[in-house]
Amino acid sequence: EENGSRANIGGEKKDLHEKNLAHLKLAEAVYQEIAELFPSWCKIVECMEGGRLLSVDEVHKKIWNICQQ
């Protein structure tokens, strides 16, 4: 949400940065650019599948699989 009224994933109140959608979008763009510039040491891990946010364990497995390559 743009106004940041919704709690974060863990249910806690959003912090200053989590409330700022423009900041989050800019941060995402910077990370995307870094991943494109340095693909040998920076990977993008998709945390959504079929419109569903993956669980912490599912994301962990994805990261672990990348680390083992």
Coordinates of C-alpha atoms in Angstrom, one line a residue:
E1 CA 0.0 0.0 0.0
E2 CA 1.2 3.5 -0.8
N3 CA 0.3 4.9 2.6
G4 CA 2.1 2.1 4.5
S5 CA -0.8 1.4 6.8
R6 CA -0.6 -2.3 6.5
A7 CA 1.7 -4.3 8.8
N8 CA 4.7 -6.0 7.3
I9 CA 4.9 -9.8 6.7
G10 CA 5.8 -10.6 10.3
G11 CA 2.9 -8.6 11.6
E12 CA 5.0 -5.8 13.1
K13 CA 4.4 -2.1 12.3
K14 CA 6.3 -0.9 9.3
D15 CA 9.4 1.1 9.8
L16 CA 10.3 4.4 8.2
H17 CA 11.7 2.8 5.0
E18 CA 9.0 0.1 4.7
K19 CA 6.3 2.9 4.7
N20 CA 8.0 4.7 1.8
L21 CA 6.9 3.0 -1.4
A22 CA 9.0 5.3 -3.6
H23 CA 12.1 4.3 -1.6
L24 CA 11.3 0.6 -1.9
K25 CA 10.8 0.8 -5.7
L26 CA 14.1 2.7 -6.0
A27 CA 15.9 0.1 -3.9
E28 CA 14.5 -2.7 -6.0
A29 CA 15.7 -0.9 -9.2
V30 CA 19.2 -0.5 -7.8
Y31 CA 19.4 -4.2 -6.8
Q32 CA 18.1 -5.2 -10.2
E33 CA 20.8 -3.1 -11.8
I34 CA 23.5 -4.6 -9.6
A35 CA 22.4 -8.1 -10.5
E36 CA 22.6 -7.3 -14.2
L37 CA 26.0 -5.7 -13.9
F38 CA 27.5 -8.5 -11.7
P39 CA 25.7 -11.8 -12.6
S40 CA 28.6 -14.0 -11.4
W41 CA 28.1 -12.9 -7.7
C42 CA 24.6 -11.4 -7.5
K43 CA 21.4 -13.4 -8.1
I44 CA 17.8 -12.4 -8.1
V45 CA 15.6 -14.8 -6.0
E46 CA 12.0 -14.6 -7.0
C47 CA 9.8 -14.7 -3.8
M48 CA 6.5 -14.9 -5.6
E49 CA 5.0 -17.8 -7.5
G50 CA 1.6 -17.7 -9.1
G51 CA 0.7 -14.4 -7.3
R52 CA 1.5 -16.0 -4.0
L53 CA 4.3 -14.8 -1.6
L54 CA 6.6 -17.7 -0.8
S55 CA 7.2 -18.8 2.8
V56 CA 10.5 -18.1 4.5
D57 CA 11.4 -21.8 4.1
E58 CA 10.6 -21.8 0.4
V59 CA 12.8 -18.7 -0.2
H60 CA 15.5 -20.3 2.0
K61 CA 15.5 -23.4 -0.2
K62 CA 15.8 -21.3 -3.3
I63 CA 18.8 -19.4 -1.9
W64 CA 20.4 -22.6 -0.7
N65 CA 20.1 -24.2 -4.1
I66 CA 21.8 -21.2 -5.7
C67 CA 24.6 -21.4 -3.1
Q68 CA 25.2 -25.0 -3.9
Q69 CA 25.7 -24.4 -7.7

